Amino acid sequence: LGRGPWGKPDGGGSHRSLRPLGPVLAAAGPSGVSLWTLDLRAGEDSPDADAVWGPAARQAWKSAAASLSRSAPLYWTAALAKCHSMPAPRFLTALAEDGATAGPEPILDGPSFGLAFAIAIAARIYPVSEIRPQVVALAGVDANGGLLPVGDLARKVYAIATLLPQVQTLIVAESQWVEAGNAVPQRVSSLSVSAPKSVGAAVDGAVAGILPITDRLEGDDHRAAFAEELFRLTLRGGAGD
């Protein structure tokens, strides 16, 4: 995640800055929408984790790993073995229904984190990459690499537009492109909505510093670059957890 003002609200309502972490998650509950980030440096059992993962979130992580492996099998399959452990969720801030800030929920669950998980796994596999901080993913994934709609999309879009002014692009499933666009407040002119066709295309748009998945096997130059990239990864034994 890019530089500030990401942080937890303290008792006075201000924010303390956090070190750059990972993709942003949006979780909608009865009291409001909470925003989180994935700490790719720490596992889910880390004392820095601000919540625990529920069963649907764990299934979404597995679907994200499977979808990446099927997007480019020669590159991803060997490295995905390094991505069994889930990262630590870190609380950023929240928007309560009455417009006030709210605290984090103790359990994060649901399938809507799938695309954010795929982006996190891609960054973990290829450690020299950089997650674009201006992009937030609001879509689930299936094991075949498709993007799935999420619940409470309008509330999540509004919370991101209100609390994270640095965000410029929201990635959603194609079936929710119109809904997401309509949910962007009129006062926020810099926030656009993207609806890629697949997990691979979405990761290409959210992670800088890797040869695009959709180009890896097209053209002699790309095949040569892909082979060199795979050879370097093999020598390193893949990225660590």
Phi, psi and omega in degrees: 000146182286179183289151182351172004267056176289138178174171176271140173288135175266188184299335181270001177088358177273182182239137169263141186286149175245154173292154177306135185238265186201203183299155179267140173244147174239124181240122181260132177227181182300329185266349181156197181242125177255144180246137186227166170227153178267123177272099184287351178273346188230145177276172184295338179273002181296145174296345178280348180294134182261359179199172174246154180276137175273173185296322180291325176295322178295321177293323177297323177297316179296319178295322179296317179297316180295321182294323178292318182296330180274343177289323180207078190304320184296329183271316193272327193302313182296323185280336182295341176298339180276000190242034180285325183276137179278149179283168179282130173279133179239129182286135176259295181192179181209157177238112179283166183299331180271006178094351179276164176281154182225164181274175183281154171277149183284339181234129175257124183213161177123158181277353189286353179274000190305312183290322175299322176297317179299320178296318179297318180295319178300317180293326179289322179294319185243088193293344178275358180283170180223126176285127182290117186290345182271004182245132175235133181263128177233070181203149169272175177224155170250169186293346180266003177096010177270158177261138185244149177292159180238159178279158176054038185299316183299319179295320180293317178300315181297318180296317180295316179297327183278319190260337183237077184294345178288338184291131181246338183223132172252131177258122182228168173293150183303325182291347181246013182300313181294315180301317180294318179298320179291336183276345179291124180301144181299333180288346182256093184273346186267000184258119179248167182237132179242143179228077179295163185279338188210168176299318180302314179294324179294317178296320177303324181280341186254342184238121178266152173097006174236147174297126186308136178305318185290346181254352193299328185247020181246116176091149183298317182298316181292322178295321179294317179295321178297317180297318178295318180298315180296320179297316179297316180298319180296318179297324180282343183080019180086167179281144178282167177292000000 
